[in-house]
GROMACS .gro file of C-alpha atoms in nm:
model
  239
    1UNK     CA    1   7.087   6.481   3.888
    2UNK     CA    2   7.123   6.163   3.714
    3UNK     CA    3   7.313   6.124   3.373
    4UNK     CA    4   7.153   5.880   3.149
    5UNK     CA    5   7.210   5.759   2.808
    6UNK     CA    6   7.079   5.975   2.517
    7UNK     CA    7   6.889   5.687   2.340
    8UNK     CA    8   6.732   5.573   2.671
    9UNK     CA    9   6.605   5.921   2.745
   10UNK     CA   10   6.454   5.956   2.408
   11UNK     CA   11   6.318   5.611   2.415
   12UNK     CA   12   6.149   5.680   2.757
   13UNK     CA   13   5.980   5.989   2.601
   14UNK     CA   14   5.825   5.800   2.323
   15UNK     CA   15   6.052   5.920   2.048
   16UNK     CA   16   6.100   5.578   1.916
   17UNK     CA   17   6.271   5.255   2.023
   18UNK     CA   18   6.644   5.262   2.092
   19UNK     CA   19   6.699   5.119   1.745
   20UNK     CA   20   6.498   5.409   1.587
   21UNK     CA   21   6.678   5.672   1.802
   22UNK     CA   22   7.026   5.537   1.672
   23UNK     CA   23   6.885   5.596   1.322
   24UNK     CA   24   6.788   5.960   1.411
   25UNK     CA   25   7.138   6.015   1.567
   26UNK     CA   26   7.294   5.865   1.235
   27UNK     CA   27   7.080   6.114   1.023
   28UNK     CA   28   7.200   6.398   1.223
   29UNK     CA   29   6.861   6.482   1.379
   30UNK     CA   30   6.941   6.503   1.725
   31UNK     CA   31   7.126   6.797   1.901
   32UNK     CA   32   7.248   6.841   2.256
   33UNK     CA   33   7.323   7.196   2.386
   34UNK     CA   34   7.344   7.305   2.003
   35UNK     CA   35   7.593   7.033   1.905
   36UNK     CA   36   7.471   6.753   1.665
   37UNK     CA   37   7.484   6.423   1.861
   38UNK     CA   38   7.697   6.148   1.704
   39UNK     CA   39   7.668   5.881   1.981
   40UNK     CA   40   7.347   5.749   2.086
   41UNK     CA   41   7.510   5.622   2.407
   42UNK     CA   42   7.635   5.960   2.520
   43UNK     CA   43   7.532   6.047   2.866
   44UNK     CA   44   7.322   6.359   2.914
   45UNK     CA   45   7.128   6.511   3.200
   46UNK     CA   46   6.792   6.570   3.037
   47UNK     CA   47   6.664   6.817   3.309
   48UNK     CA   48   6.944   7.040   3.253
   49UNK     CA   49   7.062   7.014   2.895
   50UNK     CA   50   6.878   7.136   2.573
   51UNK     CA   51   6.797   6.844   2.351
   52UNK     CA   52   6.637   6.896   2.005
   53UNK     CA   53   6.464   6.620   1.795
   54UNK     CA   54   6.456   6.737   1.425
   55UNK     CA   55   6.477   7.098   1.556
   56UNK     CA   56   6.198   7.050   1.820
   57UNK     CA   57   6.299   7.095   2.178
   58UNK     CA   58   6.247   6.788   2.397
   59UNK     CA   59   6.017   6.868   2.703
   60UNK     CA   60   6.160   6.601   2.930
   61UNK     CA   61   5.967   6.451   3.219
   62UNK     CA   62   6.102   6.173   3.434
   63UNK     CA   63   5.766   6.111   3.592
   64UNK     CA   64   5.410   6.174   3.465
   65UNK     CA   65   5.097   6.159   3.673
   66UNK     CA   66   4.752   6.125   3.508
   67UNK     CA   67   4.418   6.172   3.664
   68UNK     CA   68   4.163   5.953   3.480
   69UNK     CA   69   3.803   5.921   3.501
   70UNK     CA   70   3.770   5.569   3.459
   71UNK     CA   71   3.463   5.453   3.235
   72UNK     CA   72   3.291   5.099   3.312
   73UNK     CA   73   3.403   4.811   3.090
   74UNK     CA   74   3.775   4.899   3.103
   75UNK     CA   75   4.022   4.680   3.303
   76UNK     CA   76   4.249   4.857   3.557
   77UNK     CA   77   4.568   4.689   3.408
   78UNK     CA   78   4.841   4.746   3.172
   79UNK     CA   79   4.747   4.480   2.939
   80UNK     CA   80   4.468   4.242   2.895
   81UNK     CA   81   4.403   3.980   2.600
   82UNK     CA   82   4.007   4.045   2.580
   83UNK     CA   83   3.934   4.395   2.730
   84UNK     CA   84   4.044   4.749   2.675
   85UNK     CA   85   4.278   4.868   2.965
   86UNK     CA   86   4.312   5.201   3.138
   87UNK     CA   87   4.643   5.254   2.980
   88UNK     CA   88   4.495   5.215   2.638
   89UNK     CA   89   4.313   5.545   2.706
   90UNK     CA   90   4.625   5.753   2.741
   91UNK     CA   91   4.873   5.899   2.486
   92UNK     CA   92   5.057   5.633   2.315
   93UNK     CA   93   5.411   5.759   2.422
   94UNK     CA   94   5.305   5.700   2.780
   95UNK     CA   95   5.073   5.397   2.760
   96UNK     CA   96   5.352   5.150   2.780
   97UNK     CA   97   5.541   5.325   3.067
   98UNK     CA   98   5.268   5.399   3.340
   99UNK     CA   99   5.067   5.179   3.560
  100UNK     CA  100   4.751   5.233   3.756
  101UNK     CA  101   4.780   5.298   4.132
  102UNK     CA  102   4.547   5.047   4.265
  103UNK     CA  103   4.241   4.882   4.090
  104UNK     CA  104   3.903   4.968   4.014
  105UNK     CA  105   3.665   4.691   3.909
  106UNK     CA  106   3.568   4.651   3.553
  107UNK     CA  107   3.215   4.800   3.619
  108UNK     CA  108   3.344   5.058   3.870
  109UNK     CA  109   3.385   5.421   3.744
  110UNK     CA  110   3.576   5.725   3.868
  111UNK     CA  111   3.907   5.838   4.005
  112UNK     CA  112   4.223   5.649   3.899
  113UNK     CA  113   4.573   5.762   3.918
  114UNK     CA  114   4.826   5.644   3.658
  115UNK     CA  115   5.202   5.706   3.697
  116UNK     CA  116   5.542   5.572   3.623
  117UNK     CA  117   5.653   5.681   3.980
  118UNK     CA  118   5.685   5.361   4.149
  119UNK     CA  119   5.785   5.511   4.489
  120UNK     CA  120   5.465   5.720   4.509
  121UNK     CA  121   5.257   5.441   4.396
  122UNK     CA  122   5.384   5.214   4.648
  123UNK     CA  123   5.358   5.474   4.938
  124UNK     CA  124   4.993   5.544   4.844
  125UNK     CA  125   4.887   5.182   4.847
  126UNK     CA  126   5.082   5.092   5.168
  127UNK     CA  127   4.844   4.990   5.442
  128UNK     CA  128   5.071   5.167   5.687
  129UNK     CA  129   4.995   5.491   5.533
  130UNK     CA  130   4.622   5.456   5.559
  131UNK     CA  131   4.539   5.666   5.254
  132UNK     CA  132   4.157   5.664   5.252
  133UNK     CA  133   3.938   5.626   4.927
  134UNK     CA  134   3.586   5.779   4.907
  135UNK     CA  135   3.322   5.619   4.695
  136UNK     CA  136   2.958   5.701   4.578
  137UNK     CA  137   2.735   5.408   4.552
  138UNK     CA  138   2.381   5.302   4.478
  139UNK     CA  139   2.265   5.001   4.691
  140UNK     CA  140   1.967   4.762   4.598
  141UNK     CA  141   1.788   4.794   4.926
  142UNK     CA  142   1.758   4.999   5.233
  143UNK     CA  143   2.077   5.107   5.406
  144UNK     CA  144   2.010   5.216   5.766
  145UNK     CA  145   2.197   5.389   6.051
  146UNK     CA  146   2.271   5.031   6.187
  147UNK     CA  147   2.468   4.955   5.875
  148UNK     CA  148   2.675   5.290   5.940
  149UNK     CA  149   2.756   5.163   6.287
  150UNK     CA  150   2.859   4.827   6.168
  151UNK     CA  151   3.093   4.977   5.912
  152UNK     CA  152   3.236   5.209   6.175
  153UNK     CA  153   3.355   4.897   6.374
  154UNK     CA  154   3.476   4.677   6.079
  155UNK     CA  155   3.292   4.443   5.861
  156UNK     CA  156   3.362   4.072   5.856
  157UNK     CA  157   3.391   3.968   5.478
  158UNK     CA  158   3.308   3.626   5.330
  159UNK     CA  159   3.654   3.505   5.363
  160UNK     CA  160   3.660   3.589   5.745
  161UNK     CA  161   3.863   3.890   5.698
  162UNK     CA  162   3.770   4.191   5.937
  163UNK     CA  163   3.796   4.534   5.748
  164UNK     CA  164   3.939   4.841   5.906
  165UNK     CA  165   3.673   5.082   6.024
  166UNK     CA  166   3.499   5.262   5.756
  167UNK     CA  167   3.274   5.573   5.732
  168UNK     CA  168   2.949   5.516   5.566
  169UNK     CA  169   2.716   5.838   5.489
  170UNK     CA  170   2.366   5.765   5.388
  171UNK     CA  171   2.249   6.010   5.128
  172UNK     CA  172   1.904   5.843   5.071
  173UNK     CA  173   1.729   5.527   5.191
  174UNK     CA  174   1.459   5.330   5.027
  175UNK     CA  175   1.431   5.036   4.771
  176UNK     CA  176   1.748   5.184   4.626
  177UNK     CA  177   1.975   5.369   4.859
  178UNK     CA  178   2.254   5.630   4.782
  179UNK     CA  179   2.548   5.632   5.004
  180UNK     CA  180   2.907   5.758   5.037
  181UNK     CA  181   3.162   5.527   5.191
  182UNK     CA  182   3.535   5.587   5.292
  183UNK     CA  183   3.760   5.295   5.338
  184UNK     CA  184   4.139   5.278   5.421
  185UNK     CA  185   4.205   4.957   5.244
  186UNK     CA  186   4.180   4.805   4.888
  187UNK     CA  187   4.083   4.455   4.929
  188UNK     CA  188   3.937   4.280   4.617
  189UNK     CA  189   3.585   4.392   4.551
  190UNK     CA  190   3.601   4.532   4.903
  191UNK     CA  191   3.295   4.786   4.895
  192UNK     CA  192   3.065   4.533   4.735
  193UNK     CA  193   3.171   4.259   4.973
  194UNK     CA  194   3.115   4.499   5.279
  195UNK     CA  195   2.742   4.550   5.165
  196UNK     CA  196   2.709   4.182   5.067
  197UNK     CA  197   2.779   4.087   5.416
  198UNK     CA  198   2.429   4.231   5.513
  199UNK     CA  199   2.252   4.096   5.205
  200UNK     CA  200   2.271   4.416   5.007
  201UNK     CA  201   2.401   4.459   4.652
  202UNK     CA  202   2.601   4.739   4.504
  203UNK     CA  203   2.436   4.849   4.166
  204UNK     CA  204   2.665   5.139   4.088
  205UNK     CA  205   3.006   5.248   4.224
  206UNK     CA  206   3.217   5.542   4.157
  207UNK     CA  207   3.541   5.644   4.328
  208UNK     CA  208   3.545   6.016   4.419
  209UNK     CA  209   3.871   6.066   4.603
  210UNK     CA  210   4.191   5.916   4.697
  211UNK     CA  211   4.371   6.084   4.985
  212UNK     CA  212   4.373   6.448   4.895
  213UNK     CA  213   4.306   6.378   4.525
  214UNK     CA  214   3.960   6.451   4.411
  215UNK     CA  215   3.802   6.354   4.082
  216UNK     CA  216   3.786   6.651   3.840
  217UNK     CA  217   3.413   6.623   3.763
  218UNK     CA  218   3.476   6.802   3.440
  219UNK     CA  219   3.625   6.502   3.299
  220UNK     CA  220   3.408   6.270   3.113
  221UNK     CA  221   3.442   5.906   3.156
  222UNK     CA  222   3.751   5.808   2.970
  223UNK     CA  223   3.904   6.159   2.981
  224UNK     CA  224   4.222   6.230   3.157
  225UNK     CA  225   4.463   6.510   3.259
  226UNK     CA  226   4.789   6.556   3.423
  227UNK     CA  227   4.785   6.629   3.787
  228UNK     CA  228   4.848   6.998   3.877
  229UNK     CA  229   5.174   7.079   4.085
  230UNK     CA  230   4.946   7.147   4.389
  231UNK     CA  231   4.756   6.825   4.361
  232UNK     CA  232   5.099   6.626   4.331
  233UNK     CA  233   5.247   6.827   4.639
  234UNK     CA  234   4.939   6.737   4.841
  235UNK     CA  235   4.963   6.364   4.766
  236UNK     CA  236   5.332   6.356   4.835
  237UNK     CA  237   5.254   6.507   5.179
  238UNK     CA  238   5.061   6.208   5.252
  239UNK     CA  239   5.355   5.967   5.193
   0.00000   0.00000   0.00000
């Protein structure tokens, strides 16, 4: 396992800035394996060594994985000058360290994964992995089996791009239709643009699944939880 500077480990865990950590060391409030630390630059193996901060044990995590039920009106970004972002909904000690895996439009709800594991994030978003995403949507207008056939062949978007084949399941069809759609890409406004190609408008959109990861329906919009070991292991198998 990798050795890291003590002040870096504590800063990454949200204990404080490196400058603040140095003050804690100076005050004798940091212990490593029962010995008071005197050098904030000392190297430690946080997964193996016991680190106490003012008598409280540090539960070290190199990576974190949060499932968020994204509410409407929130931006899928780490910062934005005008809108609340998805990281603003997380604990402050992690908000500055994680990033959303992919994006949901500002008015789109549902499953969003946030992590500081760049390798997993890259793999899940790689077109080569073909990790599928399932959405529930309400559509203004009648969705027909002909639309489902067209989705299965790939839809030409407004910029000429032809999407990969997608699965369209019609739950109800009428003046407002209910559908589920599964895509393997993440083009800008893709689901909305696919329906727009047929003169149909998406009036509500919610992501239900990403690969093997299902939205926990007990999470209210804006709520989050960490992934279970089983959920994380299943995601890693995809990559």
